[in-house]
mmCIF file of C-alpha atoms in Angstrom:
data_model
loop_
_atom_site.group_PDB
_atom_site.id
_atom_site.type_symbol
_atom_site.label_atom_id
_atom_site.label_comp_id
_atom_site.label_asym_id
_atom_site.label_seq_id
_atom_site.Cartn_x
_atom_site.Cartn_y
_atom_site.Cartn_z
ATOM 1 C CA UNK A 1 -0.001 0.001 0.001
ATOM 2 C CA UNK A 2 2.788 2.438 0.950
ATOM 3 C CA UNK A 3 4.567 1.719 -2.327
ATOM 4 C CA UNK A 4 1.363 2.348 -4.256
ATOM 5 C CA UNK A 5 0.783 5.669 -2.473
ATOM 6 C CA UNK A 6 4.368 6.824 -3.040
ATOM 7 C CA UNK A 7 4.147 5.936 -6.751
ATOM 8 C CA UNK A 8 0.916 7.924 -7.102
ATOM 9 C CA UNK A 9 2.414 10.935 -5.272
ATOM 10 C CA UNK A 10 5.463 10.844 -7.553
ATOM 11 C CA UNK A 11 3.219 10.627 -10.599
ATOM 12 C CA UNK A 12 1.143 13.589 -9.385
ATOM 13 C CA UNK A 13 4.204 15.755 -8.731
ATOM 14 C CA UNK A 14 5.551 14.973 -12.208
ATOM 15 C CA UNK A 15 2.179 15.786 -13.760
ATOM 16 C CA UNK A 16 1.980 19.063 -11.848
ATOM 17 C CA UNK A 17 5.405 20.059 -13.102
ATOM 18 C CA UNK A 18 4.251 19.320 -16.664
ATOM 19 C CA UNK A 19 1.092 21.402 -16.133
ATOM 20 C CA UNK A 20 3.151 24.316 -14.765
ATOM 21 C CA UNK A 21 5.364 24.269 -17.892
ATOM 22 C CA UNK A 22 2.386 24.097 -20.245
ATOM 23 C CA UNK A 23 0.461 26.850 -18.441
ATOM 24 C CA UNK A 24 3.484 29.136 -18.385
ATOM 25 C CA UNK A 25 4.244 28.654 -22.098
ATOM 26 C CA UNK A 26 0.594 28.929 -23.200
ATOM 27 C CA UNK A 27 0.121 32.200 -21.337
ATOM 28 C CA UNK A 28 3.221 33.561 -23.076
ATOM 29 C CA UNK A 29 1.473 32.950 -26.412
ATOM 30 C CA UNK A 30 -1.502 35.169 -25.502
ATOM 31 C CA UNK A 31 -1.203 38.328 -27.613
ATOM 32 C CA UNK A 32 -0.783 41.672 -25.850
ATOM 33 C CA UNK A 33 1.560 43.244 -23.335
ATOM 34 C CA UNK A 34 0.592 42.701 -19.673
ATOM 35 C CA UNK A 35 2.444 45.834 -18.580
ATOM 36 C CA UNK A 36 0.494 47.950 -21.070
ATOM 37 C CA UNK A 37 -2.704 46.241 -19.993
ATOM 38 C CA UNK A 38 -1.986 47.350 -16.415
ATOM 39 C CA UNK A 39 -1.058 50.931 -17.329
ATOM 40 C CA UNK A 40 -3.583 51.500 -20.107
ATOM 41 C CA UNK A 41 -3.218 52.359 -23.756
ATOM 42 C CA UNK A 42 -2.184 55.967 -23.029
ATOM 43 C CA UNK A 43 0.896 54.959 -21.020
ATOM 44 C CA UNK A 44 4.278 56.010 -22.404
ATOM 45 C CA UNK A 45 6.779 53.473 -23.726
ATOM 46 C CA UNK A 46 9.156 54.416 -20.920
ATOM 47 C CA UNK A 47 6.550 53.664 -18.250
ATOM 48 C CA UNK A 48 5.712 50.351 -19.912
ATOM 49 C CA UNK A 49 9.372 49.297 -20.057
ATOM 50 C CA UNK A 50 9.872 50.292 -16.415
ATOM 51 C CA UNK A 51 6.896 48.187 -15.319
ATOM 52 C CA UNK A 52 8.098 45.253 -17.453
ATOM 53 C CA UNK A 53 11.427 45.448 -15.617
ATOM 54 C CA UNK A 54 9.639 45.594 -12.242
ATOM 55 C CA UNK A 55 7.527 42.546 -13.096
ATOM 56 C CA UNK A 56 10.510 40.678 -14.543
ATOM 57 C CA UNK A 57 8.927 40.442 -17.999
ATOM 58 C CA UNK A 58 12.147 41.585 -19.698
ATOM 59 C CA UNK A 59 14.062 38.570 -18.400
ATOM 60 C CA UNK A 60 14.641 35.335 -20.380
ATOM 61 C CA UNK A 61 11.721 32.886 -20.338
ATOM 62 C CA UNK A 62 13.610 30.269 -18.342
ATOM 63 C CA UNK A 63 14.325 32.825 -15.600
ATOM 64 C CA UNK A 64 10.674 33.928 -15.574
ATOM 65 C CA UNK A 65 9.546 30.273 -15.331
ATOM 66 C CA UNK A 66 11.966 29.553 -12.473
ATOM 67 C CA UNK A 67 10.637 32.585 -10.592
ATOM 68 C CA UNK A 68 7.015 31.517 -11.282
ATOM 69 C CA UNK A 69 7.661 27.954 -10.100
ATOM 70 C CA UNK A 70 9.535 29.128 -7.013
ATOM 71 C CA UNK A 71 6.641 31.396 -6.016
ATOM 72 C CA UNK A 72 4.029 28.726 -6.786
ATOM 73 C CA UNK A 73 5.745 26.220 -4.474
ATOM 74 C CA UNK A 74 5.477 28.830 -1.710
ATOM 75 C CA UNK A 75 1.754 29.344 -2.585
ATOM 76 C CA UNK A 76 2.514 32.793 -3.949
ATOM 77 C CA UNK A 77 0.733 33.035 -7.322
ATOM 78 C CA UNK A 78 1.489 36.722 -7.793
ATOM 79 C CA UNK A 79 -0.887 39.675 -8.070
ATOM 80 C CA UNK A 80 -3.697 40.126 -10.559
ATOM 81 C CA UNK A 81 -2.889 42.628 -13.285
ATOM 82 C CA UNK A 82 -6.558 43.612 -13.469
ATOM 83 C CA UNK A 83 -7.282 44.197 -9.763
ATOM 84 C CA UNK A 84 -3.787 44.277 -8.186
ATOM 85 C CA UNK A 85 -5.103 41.822 -5.590
ATOM 86 C CA UNK A 86 -3.295 38.641 -4.550
ATOM 87 C CA UNK A 87 -4.233 35.873 -7.016
ATOM 88 C CA UNK A 88 -4.523 33.260 -4.266
ATOM 89 C CA UNK A 89 -6.912 35.587 -2.411
ATOM 90 C CA UNK A 90 -8.979 36.086 -5.575
ATOM 91 C CA UNK A 91 -9.151 32.312 -6.047
ATOM 92 C CA UNK A 92 -10.218 31.614 -2.480
ATOM 93 C CA UNK A 93 -12.888 34.321 -2.604
ATOM 94 C CA UNK A 94 -14.538 32.633 -5.625
ATOM 95 C CA UNK A 95 -13.836 28.972 -4.962
ATOM 96 C CA UNK A 96 -16.732 28.448 -2.461
ATOM 97 C CA UNK A 97 -19.234 29.462 -5.160
ATOM 98 C CA UNK A 98 -17.782 26.942 -7.612
ATOM 99 C CA UNK A 99 -17.546 24.215 -4.975
ATOM 100 C CA UNK A 100 -21.134 24.816 -3.836
ATOM 101 C CA UNK A 101 -22.420 24.574 -7.408
ATOM 102 C CA UNK A 102 -20.326 21.462 -8.101
ATOM 103 C CA UNK A 103 -21.421 19.662 -4.929
ATOM 104 C CA UNK A 104 -25.110 20.272 -5.645
ATOM 105 C CA UNK A 105 -24.683 19.245 -9.304
ATOM 106 C CA UNK A 106 -22.811 16.092 -8.248
ATOM 107 C CA UNK A 107 -25.405 15.183 -5.608
ATOM 108 C CA UNK A 108 -28.104 15.501 -8.276
ATOM 109 C CA UNK A 109 -26.072 13.439 -10.782
ATOM 110 C CA UNK A 110 -25.173 10.643 -8.333
ATOM 111 C CA UNK A 111 -28.658 10.264 -6.856
ATOM 112 C CA UNK A 112 -30.531 10.336 -10.156
ATOM 113 C CA UNK A 113 -27.823 8.433 -12.065
ATOM 114 C CA UNK A 114 -27.746 5.451 -9.660
ATOM 115 C CA UNK A 115 -31.559 5.389 -9.522
ATOM 116 C CA UNK A 116 -31.938 5.409 -13.316
ATOM 117 C CA UNK A 117 -29.177 2.835 -13.778
ATOM 118 C CA UNK A 118 -30.597 0.497 -11.128
ATOM 119 C CA UNK A 119 -34.126 0.722 -12.545
ATOM 120 C CA UNK A 120 -32.837 0.089 -16.082
ATOM 121 C CA UNK A 121 -30.830 -2.967 -14.944
ATOM 122 C CA UNK A 122 -33.711 -4.532 -13.035
ATOM 123 C CA UNK A 123 -36.054 -3.869 -15.956
ATOM 124 C CA UNK A 124 -33.647 -5.189 -18.609
ATOM 125 C CA UNK A 125 -35.196 -5.401 -22.051
ATOM 126 C CA UNK A 126 -38.382 -3.584 -20.985
ATOM 127 C CA UNK A 127 -39.760 -0.135 -21.663
ATOM 128 C CA UNK A 128 -38.184 1.504 -18.584
ATOM 129 C CA UNK A 129 -34.759 0.129 -19.579
ATOM 130 C CA UNK A 130 -35.006 1.537 -23.127
ATOM 131 C CA UNK A 131 -36.401 4.866 -21.878
ATOM 132 C CA UNK A 132 -33.680 5.273 -19.229
ATOM 133 C CA UNK A 133 -30.827 4.503 -21.604
ATOM 134 C CA UNK A 134 -32.313 6.708 -24.345
ATOM 135 C CA UNK A 135 -32.507 9.594 -21.855
ATOM 136 C CA UNK A 136 -28.909 8.879 -20.795
ATOM 137 C CA UNK A 137 -27.783 8.967 -24.418
ATOM 138 C CA UNK A 138 -29.474 12.351 -24.908
ATOM 139 C CA UNK A 139 -27.985 13.633 -21.651
ATOM 140 C CA UNK A 140 -24.424 12.672 -22.534
ATOM 141 C CA UNK A 141 -24.770 14.056 -26.075
ATOM 142 C CA UNK A 142 -26.265 17.481 -25.489
ATOM 143 C CA UNK A 143 -23.688 20.274 -24.992
ATOM 144 C CA UNK A 144 -23.870 22.157 -21.687
ATOM 145 C CA UNK A 145 -24.373 25.532 -23.357
ATOM 146 C CA UNK A 146 -27.354 24.190 -25.372
ATOM 147 C CA UNK A 147 -28.970 22.668 -22.294
ATOM 148 C CA UNK A 148 -28.270 25.786 -20.225
ATOM 149 C CA UNK A 149 -29.804 28.133 -22.783
ATOM 150 C CA UNK A 150 -32.793 25.788 -23.207
ATOM 151 C CA UNK A 151 -33.413 25.739 -19.436
ATOM 152 C CA UNK A 152 -33.238 29.536 -19.289
ATOM 153 C CA UNK A 153 -35.548 29.877 -22.293
ATOM 154 C CA UNK A 154 -38.218 27.529 -20.923
ATOM 155 C CA UNK A 155 -38.081 27.809 -17.120
ATOM 156 C CA UNK A 156 -36.874 31.381 -16.717
ATOM 157 C CA UNK A 157 -37.853 33.495 -19.732
ATOM 158 C CA UNK A 158 -40.906 31.402 -20.687
ATOM 159 C CA UNK A 159 -42.543 30.250 -17.465
ATOM 160 C CA UNK A 160 -40.768 32.635 -15.071
ATOM 161 C CA UNK A 161 -40.396 29.887 -12.461
ATOM 162 C CA UNK A 162 -36.672 30.208 -11.762
ATOM 163 C CA UNK A 163 -34.079 33.010 -12.054
ATOM 164 C CA UNK A 164 -31.741 32.889 -15.036
ATOM 165 C CA UNK A 165 -28.572 34.103 -13.335
ATOM 166 C CA UNK A 166 -26.807 35.274 -10.206
ATOM 167 C CA UNK A 167 -26.315 33.481 -6.928
ATOM 168 C CA UNK A 168 -29.091 34.595 -4.587
ATOM 169 C CA UNK A 169 -29.700 37.095 -1.807
ATOM 170 C CA UNK A 170 -26.603 39.310 -1.665
ATOM 171 C CA UNK A 171 -27.594 40.769 1.727
ATOM 172 C CA UNK A 172 -26.842 37.481 3.531
ATOM 173 C CA UNK A 173 -23.847 37.759 5.867
ATOM 174 C CA UNK A 174 -20.949 35.720 4.514
ATOM 175 C CA UNK A 175 -19.753 33.161 7.082
ATOM 176 C CA UNK A 176 -18.715 30.009 5.223
ATOM 177 C CA UNK A 177 -18.745 31.352 1.653
ATOM 178 C CA UNK A 178 -21.422 28.765 0.756
ATOM 179 C CA UNK A 179 -24.512 30.890 0.232
ATOM 180 C CA UNK A 180 -26.920 28.036 0.914
ATOM 181 C CA UNK A 181 -25.331 27.401 4.322
ATOM 182 C CA UNK A 182 -25.023 31.109 5.088
ATOM 183 C CA UNK A 183 -28.702 31.580 4.188
ATOM 184 C CA UNK A 184 -29.644 28.765 6.570
ATOM 185 C CA UNK A 185 -27.498 30.321 9.304
ATOM 186 C CA UNK A 186 -29.260 33.647 8.794
ATOM 187 C CA UNK A 187 -32.587 31.950 9.579
ATOM 188 C CA UNK A 188 -34.298 33.648 6.659
ATOM 189 C CA UNK A 189 -36.566 31.336 4.617
ATOM 190 C CA UNK A 190 -36.611 33.913 1.854
ATOM 191 C CA UNK A 191 -32.812 33.791 1.575
ATOM 192 C CA UNK A 192 -32.834 29.970 1.590
ATOM 193 C CA UNK A 193 -35.487 29.838 -1.132
ATOM 194 C CA UNK A 194 -33.567 32.391 -3.177
ATOM 195 C CA UNK A 195 -30.306 30.412 -2.876
ATOM 196 C CA UNK A 196 -32.011 27.159 -3.883
ATOM 197 C CA UNK A 197 -33.818 28.792 -6.793
ATOM 198 C CA UNK A 198 -30.572 30.284 -8.150
ATOM 199 C CA UNK A 199 -28.745 26.951 -7.723
ATOM 200 C CA UNK A 200 -31.281 24.737 -9.459
ATOM 201 C CA UNK A 201 -30.821 25.582 -13.144
ATOM 202 C CA UNK A 202 -26.989 25.719 -13.214
ATOM 203 C CA UNK A 203 -26.775 22.535 -11.103
ATOM 204 C CA UNK A 204 -29.069 20.645 -13.488
ATOM 205 C CA UNK A 205 -27.137 21.923 -16.520
ATOM 206 C CA UNK A 206 -23.785 21.003 -14.964
ATOM 207 C CA UNK A 207 -24.923 17.642 -13.590
ATOM 208 C CA UNK A 208 -26.707 16.245 -16.648
ATOM 209 C CA UNK A 209 -23.648 14.748 -18.384
ATOM 210 C CA UNK A 210 -22.286 12.977 -15.258
ATOM 211 C CA UNK A 211 -25.829 11.799 -14.493
ATOM 212 C CA UNK A 212 -25.996 10.118 -17.896
ATOM 213 C CA UNK A 213 -22.542 8.546 -17.499
ATOM 214 C CA UNK A 214 -23.237 7.296 -13.956
ATOM 215 C CA UNK A 215 -26.561 5.766 -15.000
ATOM 216 C CA UNK A 216 -24.953 3.836 -17.859
ATOM 217 C CA UNK A 217 -22.057 2.626 -15.692
ATOM 218 C CA UNK A 218 -24.472 1.613 -12.905
ATOM 219 C CA UNK A 219 -26.662 -0.342 -15.305
ATOM 220 C CA UNK A 220 -23.822 -2.298 -16.921
ATOM 221 C CA UNK A 221 -22.085 -2.966 -13.583
ATOM 222 C CA UNK A 222 -25.306 -4.093 -11.915
ATOM 223 C CA UNK A 223 -26.191 -6.397 -14.804
ATOM 224 C CA UNK A 224 -22.759 -8.030 -14.502
ATOM 225 C CA UNK A 225 -23.177 -8.538 -10.740
ATOM 226 C CA UNK A 226 -26.740 -9.886 -11.077
ATOM 227 C CA UNK A 227 -25.440 -12.648 -13.379
ATOM 228 C CA UNK A 228 -22.877 -13.913 -10.880
ATOM 229 C CA UNK A 229 -23.169 -17.215 -9.006
ATOM 230 C CA UNK A 230 -23.439 -15.773 -5.499
ATOM 231 C CA UNK A 231 -26.501 -13.768 -6.523
ATOM 232 C CA UNK A 232 -28.135 -16.965 -7.848
ATOM 233 C CA UNK A 233 -27.320 -18.621 -4.524
ATOM 234 C CA UNK A 234 -28.886 -15.787 -2.557
ATOM 235 C CA UNK A 235 -31.983 -15.909 -4.758
ATOM 236 C CA UNK A 236 -32.197 -19.702 -4.324
ATOM 237 C CA UNK A 237 -32.259 -19.122 -0.557
ATOM 238 C CA UNK A 238 -35.606 -17.430 -1.070
ATOM 239 C CA UNK A 239 -34.680 -13.850 -0.188
ATOM 240 C CA UNK A 240 -36.913 -11.124 -1.648
ATOM 241 C CA UNK A 241 -35.617 -9.559 -4.877
ATOM 242 C CA UNK A 242 -35.457 -6.146 -3.184
ATOM 243 C CA UNK A 243 -33.118 -7.514 -0.471
ATOM 244 C CA UNK A 244 -30.967 -9.242 -3.097
ATOM 245 C CA UNK A 245 -30.648 -5.993 -5.025
ATOM 246 C CA UNK A 246 -30.038 -3.565 -2.152
ATOM 247 C CA UNK A 247 -28.027 -5.763 0.235
ATOM 248 C CA UNK A 248 -25.950 -7.983 -2.056
ATOM 249 C CA UNK A 249 -25.854 -6.686 -5.645
ATOM 250 C CA UNK A 250 -25.838 -2.885 -5.535
ATOM 251 C CA UNK A 251 -22.944 -2.648 -3.056
ATOM 252 C CA UNK A 252 -20.539 -4.510 -5.353
ATOM 253 C CA UNK A 253 -21.928 -2.892 -8.494
ATOM 254 C CA UNK A 254 -21.113 0.595 -7.164
ATOM 255 C CA UNK A 255 -17.327 -0.023 -6.968
ATOM 256 C CA UNK A 256 -16.656 1.096 -10.587
ATOM 257 C CA UNK A 257 -19.203 3.896 -10.116
ATOM 258 C CA UNK A 258 -17.029 5.309 -7.310
ATOM 259 C CA UNK A 259 -14.156 5.918 -9.731
ATOM 260 C CA UNK A 260 -16.454 7.600 -12.227
ATOM 261 C CA UNK A 261 -17.950 9.818 -9.512
ATOM 262 C CA UNK A 262 -14.496 10.957 -8.372
ATOM 263 C CA UNK A 263 -13.288 11.718 -11.877
ATOM 264 C CA UNK A 264 -16.519 13.489 -12.835
ATOM 265 C CA UNK A 265 -16.313 15.588 -9.659
ATOM 266 C CA UNK A 266 -12.834 16.703 -10.677
ATOM 267 C CA UNK A 267 -14.001 17.467 -14.213
ATOM 268 C CA UNK A 268 -16.956 19.484 -12.920
ATOM 269 C CA UNK A 269 -14.779 21.533 -10.576
ATOM 270 C CA UNK A 270 -12.425 22.436 -13.385
ATOM 271 C CA UNK A 271 -14.937 22.502 -16.190
ATOM 272 C CA UNK A 272 -17.708 24.671 -14.770
ATOM 273 C CA UNK A 273 -16.519 27.552 -16.948
ATOM 274 C CA UNK A 274 -19.346 27.316 -19.486
ATOM 275 C CA UNK A 275 -22.087 26.861 -16.875
ATOM 276 C CA UNK A 276 -20.875 29.742 -14.720
ATOM 277 C CA UNK A 277 -20.649 32.010 -17.757
ATOM 278 C CA UNK A 278 -24.154 31.159 -19.026
ATOM 279 C CA UNK A 279 -25.785 31.583 -15.616
ATOM 280 C CA UNK A 280 -23.610 34.547 -14.465
ATOM 281 C CA UNK A 281 -22.469 32.422 -11.520
ATOM 282 C CA UNK A 282 -19.705 34.309 -9.652
ATOM 283 C CA UNK A 283 -17.323 31.363 -9.347
ATOM 284 C CA UNK A 284 -13.810 30.383 -10.341
ATOM 285 C CA UNK A 285 -14.693 29.455 -13.942
ATOM 286 C CA UNK A 286 -16.299 32.796 -14.759
ATOM 287 C CA UNK A 287 -13.361 34.589 -13.115
ATOM 288 C CA UNK A 288 -10.936 32.659 -15.342
ATOM 289 C CA UNK A 289 -12.888 33.648 -18.474
ATOM 290 C CA UNK A 290 -12.741 37.334 -17.552
ATOM 291 C CA UNK A 291 -9.033 36.960 -16.721
ATOM 292 C CA UNK A 292 -8.346 35.545 -20.194
ATOM 293 C CA UNK A 293 -10.297 38.404 -21.776
ATOM 294 C CA UNK A 294 -8.228 40.902 -19.751
ATOM 295 C CA UNK A 295 -4.950 39.072 -20.549
ATOM 296 C CA UNK A 296 -4.333 38.824 -16.821
ATOM 297 C CA UNK A 297 -1.355 36.431 -16.927
ATOM 298 C CA UNK A 298 -0.829 35.824 -13.183
ATOM 299 C CA UNK A 299 -4.552 35.158 -12.705
ATOM 300 C CA UNK A 300 -4.676 32.701 -15.620
ATOM 301 C CA UNK A 301 -1.541 30.865 -14.515
ATOM 302 C CA UNK A 302 -2.650 30.709 -10.879
ATOM 303 C CA UNK A 303 -6.235 29.715 -11.685
ATOM 304 C CA UNK A 304 -5.303 26.889 -14.065
ATOM 305 C CA UNK A 305 -2.619 25.604 -11.692
ATOM 306 C CA UNK A 306 -5.106 25.647 -8.802
ATOM 307 C CA UNK A 307 -7.667 23.658 -10.821
ATOM 308 C CA UNK A 308 -4.963 21.136 -11.846
ATOM 309 C CA UNK A 309 -3.938 20.618 -8.200
ATOM 310 C CA UNK A 310 -7.596 20.128 -7.235
ATOM 311 C CA UNK A 311 -8.233 17.620 -9.992
ATOM 312 C CA UNK A 312 -5.125 15.577 -9.212
ATOM 313 C CA UNK A 313 -5.862 15.665 -5.493
ATOM 314 C CA UNK A 314 -9.356 14.290 -6.096
ATOM 315 C CA UNK A 315 -8.121 11.514 -8.404
ATOM 316 C CA UNK A 316 -5.493 10.588 -5.788
ATOM 317 C CA UNK A 317 -8.164 10.239 -3.082
ATOM 318 C CA UNK A 318 -10.351 8.187 -5.445
ATOM 319 C CA UNK A 319 -7.438 5.881 -6.297
ATOM 320 C CA UNK A 320 -6.738 5.270 -2.617
ATOM 321 C CA UNK A 321 -10.411 4.597 -1.871
ATOM 322 C CA UNK A 322 -10.623 2.250 -4.837
ATOM 323 C CA UNK A 323 -7.640 0.242 -3.604
ATOM 324 C CA UNK A 324 -9.078 0.072 -0.093
ATOM 325 C CA UNK A 325 -12.425 -1.183 -1.419
ATOM 326 C CA UNK A 326 -10.959 -3.574 -4.015
ATOM 327 C CA UNK A 327 -7.333 -4.674 -3.232
ATOM 328 C CA UNK A 328 -7.152 -6.513 -6.579
ATOM 329 C CA UNK A 329 -6.493 -3.106 -8.217
ATOM 330 C CA UNK A 330 -3.309 -2.645 -6.190
ATOM 331 C CA UNK A 331 -2.145 -6.206 -6.793
ATOM 332 C CA UNK A 332 -2.775 -5.861 -10.514
ATOM 333 C CA UNK A 333 -0.969 -2.526 -10.674
ATOM 334 C CA UNK A 334 2.085 -3.887 -8.940
#
């Protein structure tokens, strides 16, 4: 186990180094001068050159990368060109909004995905099976921006049931950064309803693709388990089909689903850019989009690096959990 963990940590560190190189080089390719972006178009050439020297932009690329990597290791991601605020502070101020949206979207995807997959497996070859898998195929095929715009068009603009953007009641006192929790702490039902209403559409849009994937994985895994000998033995003992499914089959069938859930959670955290932009959700993804538009190099580098660390951290935890649940994975890997 210790060897497996050490190998995964080494692999993660190597991957992070590769991501840092890629992010640094890609940001260098963005057209425009960051120093001029900070000073404005009316700044003199002398002022621009002086700021470039202050920021170290006139140094060779390898020196700039070494300085960037050295700061990143010390959790110093620089200062935003756009706001002059610490990048790490900007990230932390927006991360709770992204995490809140991702957690709600993932809870929706896992609950509905396992339910649809289990129903489809137990109704194999029947109408509910075909309907569930057809819905999953549509869900995994439809782009997030199409689904998001469709939800806004029907439920917000058309029926006026739910708000199309924003995060909720801005007057709620920020305690945890999670508006739903802060609304509950405030004791205001109006604030809680507002938070839930603003969360619903973006969470459904963000969670639809993982819901479809989880339902398909659950169905195929459950079908495989239901065909195994120990399930036939349990059935022969006369146990009710519901007990066989919930107590003996579903537990083993959810092992591969765990890996998918972990990976999808990482993808959602890093890939909520489109959803946050469509629904004006003030999270990390929307902040990254505005940073790219403003050519804010430190913000882009810091934001992408932060998302990469998050994603790799989540996959590491999932790998460890997977090995703990099913030791054959570790034995096979070694």
